[in-house]
Amino acid sequence: MERPGAGGINSSECENVSREEETSEEFEANAMDSLTDMPFATIDIKDDCGITDVPHTNWERSKENERISKDQIKKRKKKQKDYQPNYFLSIPITNKEITRGIKILQNAIIQQDKQLAKAMTSDGSFHITLLVMQLLSEDEVNIGIGALLELKPFIEEILQGKQLILPFQGIDTFGNQVGFVKLAEGDHVNSLLEIAEAAKRTFQEKGILAGENRSFKPHLTFMKLSKAPWLRKKGVKKIDPEFYEKFIGHRFGEEMVHRIDLCSMLKKKQSNGYYHCESSVVIESIFSSEGLYEHSIPHQAFSCLLLLIRN
């Protein structure tokens, strides 16, 4: 916001005392007092600029600027308040060893309380959420698709041609409301966190509302009580740890990340149970068949290379 001009003075002489943008909670709560919060509030305007008077019209202009600023802040706060994510970046879990292990876990819980069947994550939709966002129109969806494509080189830079393998072991919950399979500790966690941060930055730079207030914690959800709200009326208010105690240290397997999808939370799922997907990027590795093939290595040479790697 520029400082209002004053009569015939040269505005460049007052450049050093221009207003700085005010974004504090105090300013949002009381825009009428914002003038006293500005850095030039303690400076005598006449002495600073060498003028004898400040025309009344300029103060009116200042009040108008304050009103516009107040309206902009209200709109920004309303937009953030209305933020309801409806899209997300997904890493699909396709390793059958992992999905089979989760089904065994789910069935073991259901055997102890059949009501919980409705709280289970359905087949085909197991995934890791990298980022949530709000896309309210087809134009915004297209912008999101573009952002996903722009994210790919950042992912390649982070991975440096290596495979990103995610090992899953053990069980935990979020407040006994959401049950998930834990991601084991290791260097892969740092790589995943870097990718998540790059995704958040890339989408936000496109003007997309994305991310959450809480810190990113990668997890593989297998059940959530919110899927069946009526359970609370029947006395089921939390996930009993005894239901999954036998799986506390269970190794579910490893997932090699091969793609990232832009998925809708609300559109009808695919026939295989996975979310509606707007677009995807393939994560290539110099050691993966897809990556090697897509880099035009002949099939016979690729087979020989695999033999060399295995030996």
Coordinates of C-alpha atoms in Angstrom, one line a residue:
M1 CA 0.0 0.0 0.0
E2 CA 1.6 3.3 -1.0
R3 CA 1.5 6.4 1.2
P4 CA -1.1 8.9 -0.1
G5 CA 0.4 11.8 -2.1
A6 CA 0.3 15.3 -0.6
G7 CA -0.4 18.3 -2.8
G8 CA 2.4 19.0 -5.2
I9 CA 5.2 17.2 -3.4
N10 CA 7.4 14.7 -5.2
S11 CA 6.2 11.3 -3.9
S12 CA 9.7 9.8 -4.4
E13 CA 10.9 12.0 -1.5
C14 CA 8.5 10.1 0.8
E15 CA 9.4 6.7 -0.6
N16 CA 11.2 5.7 2.6
V17 CA 8.2 6.2 4.7
S18 CA 5.7 4.2 2.6
R19 CA 3.3 1.9 4.4
E20 CA 4.2 -1.7 4.9
E21 CA 1.5 -4.3 4.5
E22 CA -0.1 -5.1 7.9
T23 CA -1.2 -8.7 8.4
S24 CA -1.2 -9.1 12.2
E25 CA -4.3 -10.4 14.1
E26 CA -4.6 -7.0 15.8
F27 CA -5.0 -5.4 12.4
E28 CA -7.6 -7.9 11.3
A29 CA -9.5 -7.4 14.5
N30 CA -9.5 -3.6 14.4
A31 CA -8.9 -2.1 11.0
M32 CA -9.9 1.4 12.2
D33 CA -6.9 1.5 14.5
S34 CA -4.5 0.3 11.8
L35 CA -3.1 3.8 11.1
T36 CA -1.5 3.9 14.5
D37 CA 0.2 0.6 13.8
M38 CA 1.9 1.8 10.6
P39 CA 5.6 2.5 10.8
F40 CA 5.2 6.2 9.9
A41 CA 2.7 6.8 12.7
T42 CA 5.4 8.2 15.0
I43 CA 6.8 10.5 12.2
D44 CA 5.7 14.1 11.8
I45 CA 4.5 14.1 8.2
K46 CA 5.1 17.8 7.8
D47 CA 8.7 17.6 9.1
D48 CA 9.5 14.4 7.2
C49 CA 8.4 15.7 3.8
G50 CA 9.0 19.4 4.3
I51 CA 5.4 20.4 3.6
T52 CA 3.2 22.9 5.4
D53 CA -0.1 21.1 5.3
V54 CA -1.8 17.8 4.2
P55 CA -4.8 18.3 2.0
H56 CA -8.1 16.8 3.4
T57 CA -8.7 14.9 0.1
N58 CA -5.6 12.8 0.7
W59 CA -6.8 11.7 4.1
E60 CA -10.1 10.7 2.5
R61 CA -8.1 8.7 0.0
S62 CA -6.2 7.1 2.9
K63 CA -9.5 6.1 4.5
E64 CA -10.7 4.6 1.2
N65 CA -7.5 2.6 1.0
E66 CA -8.0 1.4 4.5
R67 CA -11.5 0.3 3.6
I68 CA -10.3 -1.6 0.6
S69 CA -7.6 -3.3 2.7
K70 CA -10.2 -4.2 5.3
D71 CA -12.4 -5.8 2.6
Q72 CA -9.5 -7.7 1.2
I73 CA -8.6 -9.1 4.6
K74 CA -12.2 -10.1 5.2
K75 CA -12.3 -11.9 1.8
R76 CA -9.0 -13.7 2.6
K77 CA -10.2 -14.8 6.0
K78 CA -13.6 -15.9 4.6
K79 CA -11.8 -17.9 1.9
Q80 CA -9.6 -19.6 4.4
K81 CA -12.5 -20.2 6.7
D82 CA -14.5 -21.8 3.8
Y83 CA -11.5 -24.0 2.9
Q84 CA -12.8 -27.5 2.5
P85 CA -10.4 -29.8 0.6
N86 CA -12.0 -31.8 -2.1
Y87 CA -8.9 -33.0 -4.0
F88 CA -5.7 -34.7 -2.9
L89 CA -2.4 -36.0 -4.2
S90 CA -2.3 -39.8 -3.7
I91 CA 0.4 -42.4 -3.7
P92 CA -1.6 -45.6 -4.5
I93 CA -0.7 -48.8 -2.6
T94 CA -0.6 -51.6 -5.1
N95 CA 1.6 -54.2 -3.5
K96 CA -0.7 -57.2 -3.0
E97 CA 1.3 -58.3 0.1
I98 CA 0.4 -55.1 1.8
T99 CA -3.2 -55.0 0.8
R100 CA -3.6 -58.7 1.7
G101 CA -2.1 -58.0 5.2
I102 CA -4.5 -55.1 5.7
K103 CA -7.5 -57.2 4.8
I104 CA -6.4 -59.8 7.4
L105 CA -6.1 -57.0 9.9
Q106 CA -9.6 -55.6 9.1
N107 CA -11.2 -59.0 9.3
A108 CA -9.6 -59.6 12.6
I109 CA -11.1 -56.4 14.0
I110 CA -14.5 -57.1 12.5
Q111 CA -14.6 -60.5 14.1
Q112 CA -14.3 -58.7 17.5
D113 CA -17.0 -56.1 16.6
K114 CA -19.0 -56.6 13.5
Q115 CA -20.3 -53.0 13.7
L116 CA -16.9 -51.8 12.6
A117 CA -17.2 -53.3 9.1
K118 CA -18.7 -50.0 7.9
A119 CA -15.7 -48.1 9.3
M120 CA -13.2 -50.0 7.1
T121 CA -11.4 -48.5 4.1
S122 CA -12.7 -50.3 1.0
D123 CA -10.6 -52.5 -1.3
G124 CA -8.7 -50.7 -4.0
S125 CA -8.6 -47.3 -2.2
F126 CA -5.5 -47.8 0.0
H127 CA -3.1 -44.9 -0.5
I128 CA -0.8 -42.4 1.1
T129 CA -2.0 -38.8 1.0
L130 CA 0.7 -36.3 0.0
L131 CA -1.3 -33.1 -0.1
V132 CA -5.0 -32.0 0.2
M133 CA -6.4 -29.0 -1.7
Q134 CA -9.5 -27.2 -2.8
L135 CA -10.4 -27.1 -6.5
L136 CA -13.8 -25.5 -7.1
S137 CA -14.1 -25.4 -10.9
E138 CA -12.8 -27.1 -14.0
D139 CA -10.4 -24.2 -14.5
E140 CA -8.9 -24.8 -11.1
V141 CA -8.7 -28.6 -11.8
N142 CA -6.8 -27.8 -14.9
I143 CA -4.5 -25.5 -12.9
G144 CA -4.0 -28.4 -10.5
I145 CA -3.1 -30.8 -13.3
G146 CA -0.5 -28.3 -14.5
A147 CA 0.9 -28.0 -11.0
L148 CA 1.2 -31.8 -10.8
L149 CA 3.1 -31.9 -14.1
E150 CA 5.4 -29.1 -12.8
L151 CA 6.0 -31.1 -9.7
K152 CA 7.6 -34.1 -11.5
P153 CA 11.1 -32.5 -12.1
F154 CA 11.3 -31.6 -8.4
I155 CA 10.5 -35.2 -7.5
E156 CA 13.2 -36.4 -9.8
E157 CA 15.7 -34.0 -8.3
I158 CA 14.9 -35.2 -4.8
L159 CA 15.2 -38.9 -5.7
Q160 CA 18.2 -38.6 -8.0
G161 CA 17.2 -41.6 -10.0
K162 CA 16.8 -43.8 -7.0
Q163 CA 13.7 -45.9 -6.1
L164 CA 11.5 -44.6 -3.3
I165 CA 10.5 -47.7 -1.4
L166 CA 8.1 -47.3 1.5
P167 CA 8.2 -50.1 4.2
F168 CA 5.1 -50.5 6.4
Q169 CA 5.2 -51.9 9.9
G170 CA 2.9 -51.6 12.9
I171 CA -0.3 -49.9 13.8
D172 CA -1.3 -46.6 15.3
T173 CA -4.3 -44.3 15.5
F174 CA -5.1 -40.6 15.4
G175 CA -7.0 -40.0 18.7
N176 CA -8.4 -43.6 18.5
Q177 CA -10.6 -42.3 15.7
V178 CA -8.5 -43.2 12.6
G179 CA -6.6 -46.4 12.4
F180 CA -3.5 -46.6 10.1
V181 CA -0.6 -48.7 9.2
K182 CA 2.7 -46.9 10.1
L183 CA 5.5 -46.1 7.8
A184 CA 8.7 -47.5 9.2
E185 CA 11.5 -45.1 10.0
G186 CA 14.4 -44.6 7.5
D187 CA 15.8 -42.2 4.9
H188 CA 12.7 -42.8 2.8
V189 CA 10.7 -40.7 5.3
N190 CA 12.9 -37.6 4.6
S191 CA 12.5 -38.1 0.8
L192 CA 8.7 -38.3 1.2
L193 CA 8.6 -35.2 3.4
E194 CA 10.7 -33.3 0.8
I195 CA 8.3 -34.4 -2.0
A196 CA 5.3 -33.4 0.1
E197 CA 6.8 -29.9 0.8
A198 CA 7.7 -29.4 -2.9
A199 CA 4.1 -30.4 -3.8
K200 CA 2.6 -27.9 -1.3
R201 CA 4.9 -25.1 -2.5
T202 CA 4.2 -25.9 -6.2
F203 CA 0.4 -25.9 -5.8
Q204 CA 0.3 -22.8 -3.6
E205 CA 2.4 -20.9 -6.0
K206 CA -0.3 -21.5 -8.6
G207 CA -2.8 -19.8 -6.2
I208 CA -4.4 -23.1 -5.1
L209 CA -5.5 -23.4 -1.5
A210 CA -3.5 -26.5 -0.4
G211 CA -2.2 -28.1 2.8
E212 CA -3.2 -28.5 6.4
N213 CA -2.4 -26.7 9.6
R214 CA -1.0 -29.9 11.1
S215 CA 2.4 -31.2 10.1
F216 CA 2.5 -33.9 7.4
K217 CA 2.6 -37.4 8.8
P218 CA 2.5 -40.1 6.1
H219 CA 0.2 -43.0 7.0
L220 CA -1.8 -45.7 5.4
T221 CA -5.4 -45.6 6.7
F222 CA -7.3 -48.8 7.1
M223 CA -10.3 -47.6 9.1
K224 CA -12.0 -44.4 10.4
L225 CA -15.0 -44.1 12.7
S226 CA -16.2 -41.0 10.8
K227 CA -17.2 -43.3 7.9
A228 CA -20.0 -44.6 10.1
P229 CA -21.2 -41.7 12.3
W230 CA -24.1 -43.8 13.7
L231 CA -21.5 -45.9 15.6
R232 CA -21.3 -43.2 18.3
K233 CA -25.0 -43.6 19.0
K234 CA -24.4 -47.3 19.6
G235 CA -21.6 -46.5 22.1
V236 CA -18.6 -47.0 19.8
K237 CA -16.7 -43.8 20.4
K238 CA -13.1 -45.0 19.9
I239 CA -11.0 -47.8 18.3
D240 CA -10.2 -50.2 21.1
P241 CA -6.4 -50.9 21.0
E242 CA -7.1 -54.5 21.9
F243 CA -8.6 -55.0 18.5
Y244 CA -5.3 -54.6 16.8
E245 CA -2.8 -55.5 19.5
K246 CA -1.6 -58.6 17.6
F247 CA -0.5 -56.4 14.7
I248 CA 1.4 -53.8 16.6
G249 CA 4.8 -55.0 15.2
H250 CA 3.5 -56.7 12.1
R251 CA 5.5 -56.1 8.8
F252 CA 3.0 -55.5 6.1
G253 CA 5.5 -55.2 3.2
E254 CA 7.1 -52.5 1.0
E255 CA 5.6 -50.3 -1.7
M256 CA 7.7 -48.9 -4.5
V257 CA 6.3 -45.5 -5.4
H258 CA 5.6 -45.6 -9.1
R259 CA 3.2 -42.8 -9.6
I260 CA 1.4 -39.8 -7.9
D261 CA -2.3 -39.1 -8.7
L262 CA -4.5 -36.0 -8.5
C263 CA -7.7 -37.5 -7.1
S264 CA -11.2 -36.3 -6.2
M265 CA -12.6 -37.0 -2.8
L266 CA -16.2 -36.5 -4.0
K267 CA -16.5 -37.9 -7.5
K268 CA -17.6 -41.5 -8.1
K269 CA -14.8 -44.0 -7.5
Q270 CA -13.5 -46.2 -10.3
S271 CA -14.7 -49.8 -10.7
N272 CA -11.6 -51.1 -8.9
G273 CA -12.5 -49.1 -5.8
Y274 CA -9.8 -46.4 -6.4
Y275 CA -10.6 -42.7 -6.4
H276 CA -11.5 -40.7 -9.5
C277 CA -8.2 -39.6 -11.0
E278 CA -7.8 -36.4 -12.9
S279 CA -4.1 -36.8 -13.8
S280 CA -1.0 -38.7 -12.8
V281 CA 2.8 -38.5 -13.1
V282 CA 5.0 -41.6 -13.3
I283 CA 7.9 -41.7 -10.9
E284 CA 10.8 -43.2 -12.9
S285 CA 13.9 -44.9 -11.6
I286 CA 17.0 -45.9 -13.4
F287 CA 16.5 -49.4 -11.8
S288 CA 12.8 -49.7 -12.6
S289 CA 11.6 -51.5 -15.8
E290 CA 9.3 -48.6 -16.6
G291 CA 12.0 -46.1 -16.3
L292 CA 14.6 -48.1 -18.2
Y293 CA 12.1 -48.9 -21.0
E294 CA 10.9 -45.3 -21.3
H295 CA 14.5 -44.2 -21.7
S296 CA 14.6 -46.3 -24.9
I297 CA 16.8 -49.1 -23.6
P298 CA 16.2 -52.2 -25.8
H299 CA 14.3 -55.1 -24.1
Q300 CA 17.2 -57.5 -24.5
A301 CA 19.7 -55.1 -23.0
F302 CA 17.3 -54.3 -20.2
S303 CA 17.0 -58.1 -19.4
C304 CA 20.8 -58.4 -19.3
L305 CA 21.1 -55.3 -17.1
L306 CA 18.6 -56.8 -14.6
L307 CA 20.6 -60.0 -14.5
L308 CA 23.8 -58.0 -13.7
I309 CA 22.0 -56.1 -10.9
R310 CA 20.7 -59.3 -9.4
N311 CA 24.1 -60.9 -9.4

